[in-house]
JSON list of C-alpha atoms in Angstrom, two decimals:
[
{"chain": "A", "resi": 173, "resn": "MET", "atom": "CA", "xyz": [0.00, 0.00, 0.00]},
{"chain": "A", "resi": 174, "resn": "LYS", "atom": "CA", "xyz": [1.25, 3.51, -0.83]},
{"chain": "A", "resi": 175, "resn": "PRO", "atom": "CA", "xyz": [2.16, 5.88, 2.03]},
{"chain": "A", "resi": 176, "resn": "ILE", "atom": "CA", "xyz": [-0.71, 7.86, 3.47]},
{"chain": "A", "resi": 177, "resn": "GLU", "atom": "CA", "xyz": [-0.29, 11.58, 2.74]},
{"chain": "A", "resi": 178, "resn": "LYS", "atom": "CA", "xyz": [-3.60, 13.42, 2.36]},
{"chain": "A", "resi": 179, "resn": "PRO", "atom": "CA", "xyz": [-4.89, 12.92, 5.92]},
{"chain": "A", "resi": 180, "resn": "TRP", "atom": "CA", "xyz": [-1.62, 14.24, 7.35]},
{"chain": "A", "resi": 181, "resn": "GLN", "atom": "CA", "xyz": [-2.07, 17.48, 5.42]},
{"chain": "A", "resi": 182, "resn": "GLU", "atom": "CA", "xyz": [-5.55, 17.82, 6.90]},
{"chain": "A", "resi": 183, "resn": "PHE", "atom": "CA", "xyz": [-4.13, 17.31, 10.40]},
{"chain": "A", "resi": 184, "resn": "ARG", "atom": "CA", "xyz": [-1.53, 20.02, 9.71]},
{"chain": "A", "resi": 185, "resn": "ASP", "atom": "CA", "xyz": [-4.28, 22.35, 8.50]},
{"chain": "A", "resi": 186, "resn": "ALA", "atom": "CA", "xyz": [-6.38, 21.59, 11.60]},
{"chain": "A", "resi": 187, "resn": "ARG", "atom": "CA", "xyz": [-3.41, 22.38, 13.84]},
{"chain": "A", "resi": 188, "resn": "ASN", "atom": "CA", "xyz": [-2.80, 25.62, 11.93]},
{"chain": "A", "resi": 189, "resn": "TYR", "atom": "CA", "xyz": [-6.39, 26.68, 12.59]},
{"chain": "A", "resi": 190, "resn": "VAL", "atom": "CA", "xyz": [-5.93, 25.86, 16.29]},
{"chain": "A", "resi": 191, "resn": "GLU", "atom": "CA", "xyz": [-2.78, 28.02, 16.37]},
{"chain": "A", "resi": 192, "resn": "ARG", "atom": "CA", "xyz": [-4.79, 30.85, 14.83]},
{"chain": "A", "resi": 193, "resn": "MET", "atom": "CA", "xyz": [-7.46, 30.37, 17.50]},
{"chain": "A", "resi": 194, "resn": "LYS", "atom": "CA", "xyz": [-4.82, 30.84, 20.20]},
{"chain": "A", "resi": 195, "resn": "VAL", "atom": "CA", "xyz": [-3.89, 34.32, 18.90]},
{"chain": "A", "resi": 196, "resn": "SER", "atom": "CA", "xyz": [-7.27, 35.39, 17.56]},
{"chain": "A", "resi": 197, "resn": "SER", "atom": "CA", "xyz": [-8.33, 38.92, 18.44]},
{"chain": "A", "resi": 198, "resn": "THR", "atom": "CA", "xyz": [-12.01, 38.61, 17.52]},
{"chain": "A", "resi": 199, "resn": "PHE", "atom": "CA", "xyz": [-14.86, 36.25, 18.30]},
{"chain": "A", "resi": 200, "resn": "ASP", "atom": "CA", "xyz": [-15.62, 35.86, 14.61]},
{"chain": "A", "resi": 201, "resn": "SER", "atom": "CA", "xyz": [-12.12, 34.75, 13.61]},
{"chain": "A", "resi": 202, "resn": "TYR", "atom": "CA", "xyz": [-11.85, 32.43, 16.64]},
{"chain": "A", "resi": 203, "resn": "GLU", "atom": "CA", "xyz": [-15.19, 30.81, 15.85]},
{"chain": "A", "resi": 204, "resn": "ARG", "atom": "CA", "xyz": [-14.37, 30.51, 12.13]},
{"chain": "A", "resi": 205, "resn": "ASP", "atom": "CA", "xyz": [-11.02, 28.88, 12.88]},
{"chain": "A", "resi": 206, "resn": "PHE", "atom": "CA", "xyz": [-12.67, 26.51, 15.37]},
{"chain": "A", "resi": 207, "resn": "LYS", "atom": "CA", "xyz": [-15.18, 25.40, 12.74]},
{"chain": "A", "resi": 208, "resn": "ASN", "atom": "CA", "xyz": [-12.46, 25.07, 10.11]},
{"chain": "A", "resi": 209, "resn": "SER", "atom": "CA", "xyz": [-10.41, 22.88, 12.46]},
{"chain": "A", "resi": 210, "resn": "LEU", "atom": "CA", "xyz": [-13.43, 20.57, 12.87]},
{"chain": "A", "resi": 211, "resn": "HIS", "atom": "CA", "xyz": [-13.87, 20.35, 9.10]},
{"chain": "A", "resi": 212, "resn": "CYS", "atom": "CA", "xyz": [-10.17, 19.49, 8.60]},
{"chain": "A", "resi": 213, "resn": "LEU", "atom": "CA", "xyz": [-10.34, 16.86, 11.32]},
{"chain": "A", "resi": 214, "resn": "GLU", "atom": "CA", "xyz": [-13.32, 15.13, 9.72]},
{"chain": "A", "resi": 215, "resn": "ARG", "atom": "CA", "xyz": [-11.73, 15.37, 6.25]},
{"chain": "A", "resi": 216, "resn": "ALA", "atom": "CA", "xyz": [-8.60, 13.74, 7.69]},
{"chain": "A", "resi": 217, "resn": "TRP", "atom": "CA", "xyz": [-10.74, 10.87, 8.98]},
{"chain": "A", "resi": 218, "resn": "ASN", "atom": "CA", "xyz": [-12.58, 10.48, 5.67]},
{"chain": "A", "resi": 219, "resn": "LYS", "atom": "CA", "xyz": [-9.36, 10.54, 3.65]},
{"chain": "A", "resi": 220, "resn": "SER", "atom": "CA", "xyz": [-7.82, 7.99, 6.03]},
{"chain": "A", "resi": 221, "resn": "VAL", "atom": "CA", "xyz": [-10.76, 5.65, 5.57]},
{"chain": "A", "resi": 222, "resn": "ALA", "atom": "CA", "xyz": [-10.71, 6.13, 1.78]},
{"chain": "A", "resi": 223, "resn": "HIS", "atom": "CA", "xyz": [-6.99, 5.35, 1.62]},
{"chain": "A", "resi": 224, "resn": "LEU", "atom": "CA", "xyz": [-7.01, 2.44, 4.05]},
{"chain": "A", "resi": 225, "resn": "GLY", "atom": "CA", "xyz": [-10.16, 1.00, 2.49]},
{"chain": "A", "resi": 226, "resn": "ARG", "atom": "CA", "xyz": [-8.09, 0.08, -0.57]},
{"chain": "A", "resi": 227, "resn": "SER", "atom": "CA", "xyz": [-6.59, -2.73, 1.46]},
{"chain": "A", "resi": 228, "resn": "PRO", "atom": "CA", "xyz": [-8.71, -5.87, 1.63]},
{"chain": "A", "resi": 229, "resn": "LYS", "atom": "CA", "xyz": [-7.41, -6.39, 5.20]},
{"chain": "A", "resi": 230, "resn": "TYR", "atom": "CA", "xyz": [-8.80, -3.05, 6.41]},
{"chain": "A", "resi": 231, "resn": "GLN", "atom": "CA", "xyz": [-12.40, -4.20, 6.92]},
{"chain": "A", "resi": 232, "resn": "GLY", "atom": "CA", "xyz": [-11.21, -6.99, 9.21]},
{"chain": "A", "resi": 233, "resn": "TRP", "atom": "CA", "xyz": [-8.75, -4.86, 11.16]},
{"chain": "A", "resi": 234, "resn": "THR", "atom": "CA", "xyz": [-9.92, -4.91, 14.80]},
{"chain": "A", "resi": 235, "resn": "ARG", "atom": "CA", "xyz": [-8.66, -1.40, 15.55]},
{"chain": "A", "resi": 236, "resn": "ARG", "atom": "CA", "xyz": [-10.79, 0.05, 12.72]},
{"chain": "A", "resi": 237, "resn": "GLY", "atom": "CA", "xyz": [-13.96, -1.26, 14.35]},
{"chain": "A", "resi": 238, "resn": "GLN", "atom": "CA", "xyz": [-12.88, -0.02, 17.77]},
{"chain": "A", "resi": 239, "resn": "VAL", "atom": "CA", "xyz": [-12.28, 3.51, 16.52]},
{"chain": "A", "resi": 240, "resn": "GLU", "atom": "CA", "xyz": [-15.51, 3.62, 14.53]},
{"chain": "A", "resi": 241, "resn": "LYS", "atom": "CA", "xyz": [-17.35, 2.62, 17.71]},
{"chain": "A", "resi": 242, "resn": "LEU", "atom": "CA", "xyz": [-15.51, 5.30, 19.71]},
{"chain": "A", "resi": 243, "resn": "ARG", "atom": "CA", "xyz": [-16.52, 7.92, 17.14]},
{"chain": "A", "resi": 244, "resn": "ARG", "atom": "CA", "xyz": [-20.12, 7.12, 18.03]},
{"chain": "A", "resi": 245, "resn": "GLN", "atom": "CA", "xyz": [-19.78, 6.52, 21.77]},
{"chain": "A", "resi": 246, "resn": "ASP", "atom": "CA", "xyz": [-16.88, 8.55, 23.18]},
{"chain": "A", "resi": 247, "resn": "SER", "atom": "CA", "xyz": [-18.12, 11.90, 24.45]},
{"chain": "A", "resi": 248, "resn": "LEU", "atom": "CA", "xyz": [-15.37, 13.99, 22.84]},
{"chain": "A", "resi": 249, "resn": "LEU", "atom": "CA", "xyz": [-15.06, 12.18, 19.52]},
{"chain": "A", "resi": 250, "resn": "SER", "atom": "CA", "xyz": [-18.82, 12.03, 19.05]},
{"chain": "A", "resi": 251, "resn": "TYR", "atom": "CA", "xyz": [-19.13, 15.72, 19.85]},
{"chain": "A", "resi": 252, "resn": "LEU", "atom": "CA", "xyz": [-16.41, 16.74, 17.38]},
{"chain": "A", "resi": 253, "resn": "VAL", "atom": "CA", "xyz": [-17.92, 14.63, 14.60]},
{"chain": "A", "resi": 254, "resn": "ASN", "atom": "CA", "xyz": [-21.42, 15.94, 15.20]},
{"chain": "A", "resi": 255, "resn": "ALA", "atom": "CA", "xyz": [-20.44, 19.57, 15.80]},
{"chain": "A", "resi": 256, "resn": "ARG", "atom": "CA", "xyz": [-18.87, 19.52, 12.34]},
{"chain": "A", "resi": 257, "resn": "GLY", "atom": "CA", "xyz": [-22.00, 17.86, 10.96]},
{"chain": "A", "resi": 258, "resn": "ALA", "atom": "CA", "xyz": [-24.28, 20.41, 12.63]},
{"chain": "A", "resi": 259, "resn": "ASP", "atom": "CA", "xyz": [-22.18, 23.27, 11.31]},
{"chain": "A", "resi": 260, "resn": "GLU", "atom": "CA", "xyz": [-22.21, 21.83, 7.81]},
{"chain": "A", "resi": 261, "resn": "HIS", "atom": "CA", "xyz": [-25.84, 20.71, 7.60]},
{"chain": "A", "resi": 262, "resn": "THR", "atom": "CA", "xyz": [-27.89, 22.94, 9.92]},
{"chain": "A", "resi": 263, "resn": "VAL", "atom": "CA", "xyz": [-28.32, 26.62, 10.71]},
{"chain": "A", "resi": 264, "resn": "GLU", "atom": "CA", "xyz": [-27.94, 26.11, 14.45]},
{"chain": "A", "resi": 265, "resn": "ASP", "atom": "CA", "xyz": [-25.05, 27.69, 16.32]},
{"chain": "A", "resi": 266, "resn": "ILE", "atom": "CA", "xyz": [-22.45, 25.33, 17.74]},
{"chain": "A", "resi": 267, "resn": "THR", "atom": "CA", "xyz": [-20.86, 28.08, 19.83]},
{"chain": "A", "resi": 268, "resn": "SER", "atom": "CA", "xyz": [-21.94, 31.12, 21.80]},
{"chain": "A", "resi": 269, "resn": "ARG", "atom": "CA", "xyz": [-20.12, 34.09, 23.23]},
{"chain": "A", "resi": 270, "resn": "SER", "atom": "CA", "xyz": [-19.49, 34.81, 26.86]},
{"chain": "A", "resi": 271, "resn": "GLY", "atom": "CA", "xyz": [-18.61, 38.29, 27.99]},
{"chain": "A", "resi": 272, "resn": "GLY", "atom": "CA", "xyz": [-15.62, 38.74, 30.23]},
{"chain": "A", "resi": 273, "resn": "GLY", "atom": "CA", "xyz": [-15.53, 40.11, 33.72]},
{"chain": "A", "resi": 274, "resn": "VAL", "atom": "CA", "xyz": [-13.47, 41.03, 36.74]},
{"chain": "A", "resi": 275, "resn": "GLY", "atom": "CA", "xyz": [-13.10, 39.06, 39.95]},
{"chain": "A", "resi": 276, "resn": "ILE", "atom": "CA", "xyz": [-12.02, 40.78, 43.18]},
{"chain": "A", "resi": 277, "resn": "SER", "atom": "CA", "xyz": [-11.11, 38.74, 46.23]},
{"chain": "A", "resi": 278, "resn": "PRO", "atom": "CA", "xyz": [-8.86, 39.04, 49.27]},
{"chain": "A", "resi": 279, "resn": "ALA", "atom": "CA", "xyz": [-5.25, 38.06, 48.61]},
{"chain": "A", "resi": 280, "resn": "GLU", "atom": "CA", "xyz": [-5.35, 35.98, 51.80]},
{"chain": "A", "resi": 281, "resn": "GLY", "atom": "CA", "xyz": [-8.16, 34.77, 54.00]},
{"chain": "A", "resi": 282, "resn": "GLY", "atom": "CA", "xyz": [-11.82, 34.30, 53.28]},
{"chain": "A", "resi": 283, "resn": "SER", "atom": "CA", "xyz": [-13.40, 37.74, 53.44]},
{"chain": "A", "resi": 284, "resn": "MET", "atom": "CA", "xyz": [-12.68, 41.44, 53.11]},
{"chain": "A", "resi": 285, "resn": "HIS", "atom": "CA", "xyz": [-14.42, 44.69, 53.85]},
{"chain": "A", "resi": 286, "resn": "ILE", "atom": "CA", "xyz": [-14.82, 47.25, 51.08]},
{"chain": "A", "resi": 287, "resn": "ILE", "atom": "CA", "xyz": [-14.31, 50.66, 52.61]},
{"chain": "A", "resi": 288, "resn": "ASN", "atom": "CA", "xyz": [-14.84, 52.77, 49.50]},
{"chain": "A", "resi": 289, "resn": "LEU", "atom": "CA", "xyz": [-15.79, 51.98, 45.90]},
{"chain": "A", "resi": 290, "resn": "VAL", "atom": "CA", "xyz": [-15.93, 54.68, 43.23]},
{"chain": "A", "resi": 291, "resn": "VAL", "atom": "CA", "xyz": [-16.86, 54.03, 39.58]},
{"chain": "A", "resi": 292, "resn": "ASP", "atom": "CA", "xyz": [-16.76, 56.98, 37.21]},
{"chain": "A", "resi": 293, "resn": "GLY", "atom": "CA", "xyz": [-18.60, 57.43, 33.94]},
{"chain": "A", "resi": 294, "resn": "HIS", "atom": "CA", "xyz": [-15.54, 56.44, 31.91]},
{"chain": "A", "resi": 295, "resn": "GLY", "atom": "CA", "xyz": [-15.31, 52.86, 33.15]},
{"chain": "A", "resi": 296, "resn": "SER", "atom": "CA", "xyz": [-12.63, 53.56, 35.75]},
{"chain": "A", "resi": 297, "resn": "MET", "atom": "CA", "xyz": [-12.92, 52.21, 39.24]},
{"chain": "A", "resi": 298, "resn": "SER", "atom": "CA", "xyz": [-11.10, 52.77, 42.50]},
{"chain": "A", "resi": 299, "resn": "LEU", "atom": "CA", "xyz": [-11.42, 50.45, 45.45]},
{"chain": "A", "resi": 300, "resn": "GLU", "atom": "CA", "xyz": [-10.29, 50.77, 49.05]},
{"chain": "A", "resi": 301, "resn": "THR", "atom": "CA", "xyz": [-10.35, 47.67, 51.25]},
{"chain": "A", "resi": 302, "resn": "ASP", "atom": "CA", "xyz": [-9.17, 46.65, 54.68]},
{"chain": "A", "resi": 303, "resn": "ARG", "atom": "CA", "xyz": [-6.62, 44.16, 53.27]},
{"chain": "A", "resi": 304, "resn": "PRO", "atom": "CA", "xyz": [-4.65, 43.37, 50.09]},
{"chain": "A", "resi": 305, "resn": "ILE", "atom": "CA", "xyz": [-6.74, 42.08, 47.19]},
{"chain": "A", "resi": 306, "resn": "THR", "atom": "CA", "xyz": [-6.34, 39.90, 44.14]},
{"chain": "A", "resi": 307, "resn": "VAL", "atom": "CA", "xyz": [-7.90, 41.10, 40.90]},
{"chain": "A", "resi": 308, "resn": "THR", "atom": "CA", "xyz": [-8.59, 38.53, 38.19]},
{"chain": "A", "resi": 309, "resn": "PHE", "atom": "CA", "xyz": [-9.65, 39.53, 34.69]},
{"chain": "A", "resi": 310, "resn": "PHE", "atom": "CA", "xyz": [-11.77, 37.03, 32.78]},
{"chain": "A", "resi": 311, "resn": "PRO", "atom": "CA", "xyz": [-11.54, 37.53, 29.00]},
{"chain": "A", "resi": 312, "resn": "ASN", "atom": "CA", "xyz": [-14.38, 37.29, 26.56]},
{"chain": "A", "resi": 313, "resn": "ARG", "atom": "CA", "xyz": [-14.54, 33.79, 25.15]},
{"chain": "A", "resi": 314, "resn": "VAL", "atom": "CA", "xyz": [-16.27, 31.43, 22.78]},
{"chain": "A", "resi": 315, "resn": "VAL", "atom": "CA", "xyz": [-18.35, 28.79, 24.57]},
{"chain": "A", "resi": 316, "resn": "LEU", "atom": "CA", "xyz": [-19.22, 25.44, 23.02]},
{"chain": "A", "resi": 317, "resn": "GLN", "atom": "CA", "xyz": [-22.90, 24.59, 22.83]},
{"chain": "A", "resi": 318, "resn": "PRO", "atom": "CA", "xyz": [-24.65, 21.23, 22.78]},
{"chain": "A", "resi": 319, "resn": "VAL", "atom": "CA", "xyz": [-25.23, 20.39, 19.13]},
{"chain": "A", "resi": 320, "resn": "VAL", "atom": "CA", "xyz": [-28.12, 18.72, 17.37]},
{"chain": "A", "resi": 321, "resn": "ASN", "atom": "CA", "xyz": [-27.21, 16.67, 14.33]},
{"chain": "A", "resi": 322, "resn": "ARG", "atom": "CA", "xyz": [-29.65, 14.43, 12.49]},
{"chain": "A", "resi": 323, "resn": "GLY", "atom": "CA", "xyz": [-32.23, 14.89, 15.23]},
{"chain": "A", "resi": 324, "resn": "ARG", "atom": "CA", "xyz": [-29.98, 13.80, 18.10]},
{"chain": "A", "resi": 325, "resn": "GLU", "atom": "CA", "xyz": [-28.43, 16.08, 20.71]},
{"chain": "A", "resi": 326, "resn": "TYR", "atom": "CA", "xyz": [-24.76, 15.81, 21.64]},
{"chain": "A", "resi": 327, "resn": "PRO", "atom": "CA", "xyz": [-23.75, 17.56, 24.87]},
{"chain": "A", "resi": 328, "resn": "VAL", "atom": "CA", "xyz": [-20.49, 19.42, 25.28]},
{"chain": "A", "resi": 329, "resn": "PRO", "atom": "CA", "xyz": [-18.02, 16.66, 26.20]},
{"chain": "A", "resi": 330, "resn": "LYS", "atom": "CA", "xyz": [-16.89, 16.19, 29.77]},
{"chain": "A", "resi": 331, "resn": "SER", "atom": "CA", "xyz": [-14.64, 13.17, 29.17]},
{"chain": "A", "resi": 332, "resn": "HIS", "atom": "CA", "xyz": [-12.55, 11.36, 26.58]},
{"chain": "A", "resi": 333, "resn": "LEU", "atom": "CA", "xyz": [-11.67, 7.67, 26.90]},
{"chain": "A", "resi": 334, "resn": "GLY", "atom": "CA", "xyz": [-12.68, 7.78, 30.56]},
{"chain": "A", "resi": 335, "resn": "THR", "atom": "CA", "xyz": [-10.60, 10.84, 31.45]},
{"chain": "A", "resi": 336, "resn": "ALA", "atom": "CA", "xyz": [-12.32, 14.06, 32.60]},
{"chain": "A", "resi": 337, "resn": "LEU", "atom": "CA", "xyz": [-11.99, 17.08, 30.32]},
{"chain": "A", "resi": 338, "resn": "ASP", "atom": "CA", "xyz": [-12.14, 20.84, 30.80]},
{"chain": "A", "resi": 339, "resn": "SER", "atom": "CA", "xyz": [-14.90, 21.37, 28.27]},
{"chain": "A", "resi": 340, "resn": "SER", "atom": "CA", "xyz": [-14.61, 25.15, 28.52]},
{"chain": "A", "resi": 341, "resn": "ASP", "atom": "CA", "xyz": [-11.54, 25.25, 26.25]},
{"chain": "A", "resi": 342, "resn": "PRO", "atom": "CA", "xyz": [-12.30, 24.57, 22.57]},
{"chain": "A", "resi": 343, "resn": "VAL", "atom": "CA", "xyz": [-8.58, 24.70, 21.71]},
{"chain": "A", "resi": 344, "resn": "GLU", "atom": "CA", "xyz": [-7.78, 21.89, 24.13]},
{"chain": "A", "resi": 345, "resn": "LEU", "atom": "CA", "xyz": [-10.68, 19.75, 22.96]},
{"chain": "A", "resi": 346, "resn": "VAL", "atom": "CA", "xyz": [-9.72, 20.03, 19.29]},
{"chain": "A", "resi": 347, "resn": "LEU", "atom": "CA", "xyz": [-6.05, 19.29, 20.07]},
{"chain": "A", "resi": 348, "resn": "ILE", "atom": "CA", "xyz": [-7.04, 16.15, 21.97]},
{"chain": "A", "resi": 349, "resn": "GLY", "atom": "CA", "xyz": [-9.18, 15.07, 19.02]},
{"chain": "A", "resi": 350, "resn": "ILE", "atom": "CA", "xyz": [-6.37, 15.70, 16.54]},
{"chain": "A", "resi": 351, "resn": "GLY", "atom": "CA", "xyz": [-3.96, 13.73, 18.71]},
{"chain": "A", "resi": 352, "resn": "PHE", "atom": "CA", "xyz": [-6.36, 10.79, 18.91]},
{"chain": "A", "resi": 353, "resn": "TYR", "atom": "CA", "xyz": [-6.79, 10.58, 15.13]},
{"chain": "A", "resi": 354, "resn": "GLU", "atom": "CA", "xyz": [-3.07, 11.09, 14.45]},
{"chain": "A", "resi": 355, "resn": "ASN", "atom": "CA", "xyz": [-2.29, 8.16, 16.76]},
{"chain": "A", "resi": 356, "resn": "TYR", "atom": "CA", "xyz": [-4.85, 6.03, 14.94]},
{"chain": "A", "resi": 357, "resn": "LEU", "atom": "CA", "xyz": [-3.31, 6.87, 11.58]},
{"chain": "A", "resi": 358, "resn": "ARG", "atom": "CA", "xyz": [0.18, 6.05, 12.88]},
{"chain": "A", "resi": 359, "resn": "GLU", "atom": "CA", "xyz": [-1.13, 2.65, 14.02]},
{"chain": "A", "resi": 360, "resn": "ALA", "atom": "CA", "xyz": [-2.64, 2.10, 10.58]},
{"chain": "A", "resi": 361, "resn": "GLU", "atom": "CA", "xyz": [0.58, 3.04, 8.82]},
{"chain": "A", "resi": 362, "resn": "ILE", "atom": "CA", "xyz": [2.53, 0.56, 10.93]},
{"chain": "A", "resi": 363, "resn": "HIS", "atom": "CA", "xyz": [-0.06, -2.15, 10.37]},
{"chain": "A", "resi": 364, "resn": "PHE", "atom": "CA", "xyz": [-0.62, -1.67, 6.62]},
{"chain": "A", "resi": 365, "resn": "ILE", "atom": "CA", "xyz": [2.46, 0.01, 5.19]},
{"chain": "A", "resi": 366, "resn": "LYS", "atom": "CA", "xyz": [5.62, -0.63, 7.16]}
]
């Protein structure tokens, strides 16, 4: 069997979109790159199957069946597949936007007393407390939504292969998905080509 090339290019493209997500300055570009990464990931899978399917041994390869089952049953893989499908075939949003904010808490201990708080009309604020404080800024972000594809709802994933996930980070979820499929393709190359 000839070396597998096309899926690897799709993985590289998916990773490039993820890198663009990391430095994106707008919701629109972040969301567009997220969706593009999903499309590349699914194209990589489809091209892998098309290439490997040329081998008569592929249909009987145990790992193929395991991964196809995981694509349906694993929370993360199923979500990525169906988020791409929902984006491609429906008009429903697969993401939403969450405004940022500011968190103020005592630097040590469990409570503080605010002595004086002044907010002017220009968005400036001054704060006087009885102890040192910690200020945390929460940026605006894109939030994944449950998706409906072909009449079935797929919740935002909370695990992958039995391991808990931080489902609030689309970058991390896509990178885990890319890594999973890249490992599968490496296994296939070893099994069918080398």
